[in-house]
PDB file of C-alpha atoms in Angstrom:
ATOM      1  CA  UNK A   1    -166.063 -15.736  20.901  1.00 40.00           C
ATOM      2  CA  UNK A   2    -169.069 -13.035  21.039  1.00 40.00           C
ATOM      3  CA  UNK A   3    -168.466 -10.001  19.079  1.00 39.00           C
ATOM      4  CA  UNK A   4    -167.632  -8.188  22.387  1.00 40.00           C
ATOM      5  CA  UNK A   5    -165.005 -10.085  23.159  1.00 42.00           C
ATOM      6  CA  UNK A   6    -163.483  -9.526  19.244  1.00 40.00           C
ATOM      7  CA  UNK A   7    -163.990  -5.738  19.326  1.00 38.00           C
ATOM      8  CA  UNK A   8    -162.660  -5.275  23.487  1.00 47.00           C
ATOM      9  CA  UNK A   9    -165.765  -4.479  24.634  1.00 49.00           C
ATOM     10  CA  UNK A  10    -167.836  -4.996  27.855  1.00 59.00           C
ATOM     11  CA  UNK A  11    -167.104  -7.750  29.672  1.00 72.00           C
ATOM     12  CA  UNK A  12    -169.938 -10.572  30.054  1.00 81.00           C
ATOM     13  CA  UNK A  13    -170.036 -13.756  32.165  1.00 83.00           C
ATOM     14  CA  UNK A  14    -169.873 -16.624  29.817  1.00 88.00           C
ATOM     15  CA  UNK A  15    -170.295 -19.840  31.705  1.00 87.00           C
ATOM     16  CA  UNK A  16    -169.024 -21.816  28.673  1.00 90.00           C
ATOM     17  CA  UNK A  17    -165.665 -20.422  29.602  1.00 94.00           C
ATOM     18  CA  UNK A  18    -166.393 -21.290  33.105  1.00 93.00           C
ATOM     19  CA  UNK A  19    -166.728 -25.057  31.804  1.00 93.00           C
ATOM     20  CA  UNK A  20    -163.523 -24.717  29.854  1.00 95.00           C
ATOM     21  CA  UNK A  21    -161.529 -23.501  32.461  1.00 96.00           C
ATOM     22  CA  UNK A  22    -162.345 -26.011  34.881  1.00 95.00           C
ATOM     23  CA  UNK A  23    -161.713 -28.597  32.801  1.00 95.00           C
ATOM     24  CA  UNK A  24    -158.636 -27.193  32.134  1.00 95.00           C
ATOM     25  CA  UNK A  25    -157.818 -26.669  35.907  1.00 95.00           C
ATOM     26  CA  UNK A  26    -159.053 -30.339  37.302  1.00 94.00           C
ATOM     27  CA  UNK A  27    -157.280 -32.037  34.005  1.00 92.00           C
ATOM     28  CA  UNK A  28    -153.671 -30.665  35.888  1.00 90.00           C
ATOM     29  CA  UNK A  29    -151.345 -32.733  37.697  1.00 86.00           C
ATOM     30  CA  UNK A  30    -151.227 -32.680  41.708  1.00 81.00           C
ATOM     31  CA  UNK A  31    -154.331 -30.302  42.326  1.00 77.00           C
ATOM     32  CA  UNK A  32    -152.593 -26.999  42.098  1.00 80.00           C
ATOM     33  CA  UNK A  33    -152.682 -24.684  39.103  1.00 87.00           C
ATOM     34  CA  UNK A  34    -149.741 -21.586  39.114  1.00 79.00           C
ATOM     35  CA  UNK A  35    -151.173 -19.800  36.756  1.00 90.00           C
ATOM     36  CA  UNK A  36    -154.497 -19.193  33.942  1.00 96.00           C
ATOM     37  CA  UNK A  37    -154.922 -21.138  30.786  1.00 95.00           C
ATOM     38  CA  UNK A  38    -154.377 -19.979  27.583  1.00 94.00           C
ATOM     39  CA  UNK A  39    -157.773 -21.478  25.509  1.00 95.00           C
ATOM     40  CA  UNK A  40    -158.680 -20.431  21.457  1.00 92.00           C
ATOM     41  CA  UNK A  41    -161.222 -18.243  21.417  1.00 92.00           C
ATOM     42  CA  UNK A  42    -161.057 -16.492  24.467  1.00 95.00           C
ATOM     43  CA  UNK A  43    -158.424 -13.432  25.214  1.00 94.00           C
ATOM     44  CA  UNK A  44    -155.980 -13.293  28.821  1.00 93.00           C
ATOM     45  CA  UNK A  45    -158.475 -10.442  29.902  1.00 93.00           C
ATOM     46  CA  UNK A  46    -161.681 -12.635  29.693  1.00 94.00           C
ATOM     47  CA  UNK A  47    -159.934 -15.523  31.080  1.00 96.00           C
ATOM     48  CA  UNK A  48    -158.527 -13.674  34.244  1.00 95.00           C
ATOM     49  CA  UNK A  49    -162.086 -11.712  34.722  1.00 95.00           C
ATOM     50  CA  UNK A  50    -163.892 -15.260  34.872  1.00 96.00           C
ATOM     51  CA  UNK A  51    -161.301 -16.649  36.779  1.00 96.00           C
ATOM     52  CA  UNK A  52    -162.195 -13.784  39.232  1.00 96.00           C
ATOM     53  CA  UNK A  53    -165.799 -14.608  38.998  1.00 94.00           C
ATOM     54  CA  UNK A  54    -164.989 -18.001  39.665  1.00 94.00           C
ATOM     55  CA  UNK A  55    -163.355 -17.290  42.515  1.00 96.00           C
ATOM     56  CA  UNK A  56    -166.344 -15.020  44.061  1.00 94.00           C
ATOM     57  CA  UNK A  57    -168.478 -17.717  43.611  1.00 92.00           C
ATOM     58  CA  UNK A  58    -166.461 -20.135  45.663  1.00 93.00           C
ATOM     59  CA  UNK A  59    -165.302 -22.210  42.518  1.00 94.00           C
ATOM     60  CA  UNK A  60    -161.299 -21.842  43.021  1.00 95.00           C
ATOM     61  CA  UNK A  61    -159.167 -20.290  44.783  1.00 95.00           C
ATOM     62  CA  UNK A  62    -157.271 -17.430  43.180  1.00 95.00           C
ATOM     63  CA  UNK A  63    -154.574 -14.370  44.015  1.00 94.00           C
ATOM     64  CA  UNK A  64    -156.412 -11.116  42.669  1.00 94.00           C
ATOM     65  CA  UNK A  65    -154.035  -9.430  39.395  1.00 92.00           C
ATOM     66  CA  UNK A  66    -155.952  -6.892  39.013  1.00 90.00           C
ATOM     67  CA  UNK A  67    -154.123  -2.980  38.645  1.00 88.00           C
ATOM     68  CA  UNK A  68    -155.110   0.171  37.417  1.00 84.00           C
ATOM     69  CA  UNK A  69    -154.080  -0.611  34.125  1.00 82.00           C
ATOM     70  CA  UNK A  70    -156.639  -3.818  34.077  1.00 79.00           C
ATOM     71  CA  UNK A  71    -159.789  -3.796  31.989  1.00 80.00           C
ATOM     72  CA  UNK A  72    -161.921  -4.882  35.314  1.00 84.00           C
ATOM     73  CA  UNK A  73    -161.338  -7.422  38.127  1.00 92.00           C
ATOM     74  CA  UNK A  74    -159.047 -10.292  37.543  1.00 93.00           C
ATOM     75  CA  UNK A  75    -157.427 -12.865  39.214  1.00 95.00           C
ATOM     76  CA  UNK A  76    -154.840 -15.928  38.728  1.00 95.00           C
ATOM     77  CA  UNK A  77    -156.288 -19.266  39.107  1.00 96.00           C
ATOM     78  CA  UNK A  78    -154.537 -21.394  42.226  1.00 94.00           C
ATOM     79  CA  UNK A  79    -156.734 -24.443  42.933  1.00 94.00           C
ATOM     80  CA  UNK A  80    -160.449 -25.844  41.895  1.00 95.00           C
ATOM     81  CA  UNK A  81    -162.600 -26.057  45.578  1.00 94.00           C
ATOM     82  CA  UNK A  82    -164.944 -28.886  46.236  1.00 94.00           C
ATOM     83  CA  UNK A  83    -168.113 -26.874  45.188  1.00 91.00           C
ATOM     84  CA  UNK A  84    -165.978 -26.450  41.545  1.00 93.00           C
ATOM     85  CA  UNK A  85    -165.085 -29.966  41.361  1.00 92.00           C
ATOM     86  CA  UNK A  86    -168.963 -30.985  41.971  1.00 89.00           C
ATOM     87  CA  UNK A  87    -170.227 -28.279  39.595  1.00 89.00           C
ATOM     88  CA  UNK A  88    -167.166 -29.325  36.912  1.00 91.00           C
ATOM     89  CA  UNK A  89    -168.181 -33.200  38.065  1.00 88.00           C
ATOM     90  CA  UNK A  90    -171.948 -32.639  36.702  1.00 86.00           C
ATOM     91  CA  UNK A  91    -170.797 -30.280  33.406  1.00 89.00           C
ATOM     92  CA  UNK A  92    -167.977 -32.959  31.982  1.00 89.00           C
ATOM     93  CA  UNK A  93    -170.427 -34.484  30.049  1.00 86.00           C
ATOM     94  CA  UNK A  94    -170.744 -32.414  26.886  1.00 88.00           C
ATOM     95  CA  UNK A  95    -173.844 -34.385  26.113  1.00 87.00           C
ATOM     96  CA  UNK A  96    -175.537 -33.359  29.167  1.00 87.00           C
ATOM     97  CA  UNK A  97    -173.661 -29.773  29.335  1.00 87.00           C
ATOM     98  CA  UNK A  98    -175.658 -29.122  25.988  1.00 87.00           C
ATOM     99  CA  UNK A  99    -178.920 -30.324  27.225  1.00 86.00           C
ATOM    100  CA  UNK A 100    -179.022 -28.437  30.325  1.00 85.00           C
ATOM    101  CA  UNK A 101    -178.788 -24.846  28.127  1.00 81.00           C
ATOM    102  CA  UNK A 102    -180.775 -26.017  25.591  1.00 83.00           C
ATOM    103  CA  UNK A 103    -183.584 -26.720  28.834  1.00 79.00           C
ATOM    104  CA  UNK A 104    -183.316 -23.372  30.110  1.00 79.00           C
ATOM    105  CA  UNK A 105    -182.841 -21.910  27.019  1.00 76.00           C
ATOM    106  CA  UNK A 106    -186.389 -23.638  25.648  1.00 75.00           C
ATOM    107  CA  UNK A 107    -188.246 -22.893  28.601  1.00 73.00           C
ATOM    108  CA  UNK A 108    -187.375 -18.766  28.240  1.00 70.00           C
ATOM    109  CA  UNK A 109    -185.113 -19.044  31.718  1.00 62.00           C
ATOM    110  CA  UNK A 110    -181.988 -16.940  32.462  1.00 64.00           C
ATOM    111  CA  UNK A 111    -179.039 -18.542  32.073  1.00 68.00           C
ATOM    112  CA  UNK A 112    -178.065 -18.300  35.827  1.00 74.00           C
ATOM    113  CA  UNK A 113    -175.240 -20.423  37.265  1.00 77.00           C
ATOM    114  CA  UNK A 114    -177.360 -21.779  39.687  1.00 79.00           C
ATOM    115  CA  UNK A 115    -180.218 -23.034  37.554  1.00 80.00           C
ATOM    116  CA  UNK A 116    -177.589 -24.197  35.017  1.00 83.00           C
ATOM    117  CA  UNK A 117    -176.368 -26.442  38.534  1.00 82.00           C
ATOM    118  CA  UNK A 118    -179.898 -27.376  39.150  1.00 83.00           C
ATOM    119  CA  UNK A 119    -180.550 -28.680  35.900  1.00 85.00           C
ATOM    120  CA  UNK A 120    -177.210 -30.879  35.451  1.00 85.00           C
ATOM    121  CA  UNK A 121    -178.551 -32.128  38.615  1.00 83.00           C
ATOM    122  CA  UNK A 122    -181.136 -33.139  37.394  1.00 85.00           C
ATOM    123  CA  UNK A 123    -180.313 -34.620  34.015  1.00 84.00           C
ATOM    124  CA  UNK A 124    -177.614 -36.913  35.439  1.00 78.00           C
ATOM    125  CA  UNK A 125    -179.876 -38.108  37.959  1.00 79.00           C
ATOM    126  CA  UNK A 126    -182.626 -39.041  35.421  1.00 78.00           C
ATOM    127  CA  UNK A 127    -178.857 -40.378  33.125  1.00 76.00           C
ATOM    128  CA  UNK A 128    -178.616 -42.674  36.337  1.00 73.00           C
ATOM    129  CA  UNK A 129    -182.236 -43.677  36.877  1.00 73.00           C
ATOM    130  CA  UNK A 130    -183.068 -41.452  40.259  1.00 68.00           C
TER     131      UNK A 130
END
């Protein structure tokens, strides 16, 4: 958890909780998930914001939460989409997962989620021989 998260401060996209939630969501029974995970590390607040990320970016589908009393935009996670199944189907691999940010990492890139697609790409297509 970064030291934001500890203290309640700003709120940062963190596309290792991206990965964790959609593992969490596609490991569910029957496709539909009622509700956001609970995962170590991370707080209901930070969960719900990325889940409302997520759901901008056309990873899930998701009922917005948020009220006045919320710390930003948040949302409650309903279903993965087929764009969050391929990105979740490229980042299972921890192996590869940790390869991709240490590439763009190394080569002084911004950890973007669409480079960080790009790159898994890439690596399990070279992991396959293409």
């Amino acid at each position: 958890m970064s030291d934001d998260a500890a203290t309640g401060g700003t709120m940062k996209r963190d596309l290792n909780l991206v990965r964790e939630i959609l593992l969490w969501a596609t490991a569910q029974d029957g496709g539909y998930v009622s509700g956001n995970p609970s995962l170590p590390d991370y707080t209901d607040d930070q969960i719900a914001y990325h889940v409302h990320l997520m759901w901008q970016a056309g990873l899930v589908d998701a009922a917005d939460a948020t009220h006045l009393q919320s710390p930003g935009p948040s949302a409650i996670l309903l279903s993965v989409t087929w764009a969050g199944h391929d990105f979740i189907d490229a980042a299972k691999d921890a192996s590869l997962w940790e390869k991709a940010k240490t590439r763009i990492v190394a080569s002084g890139g911004s950890f973007t989620f669409d480079l960080l697609k790009e790159v898994l790409s890439s690596l399990a297509k070279a992991q396959l021989g293409l």
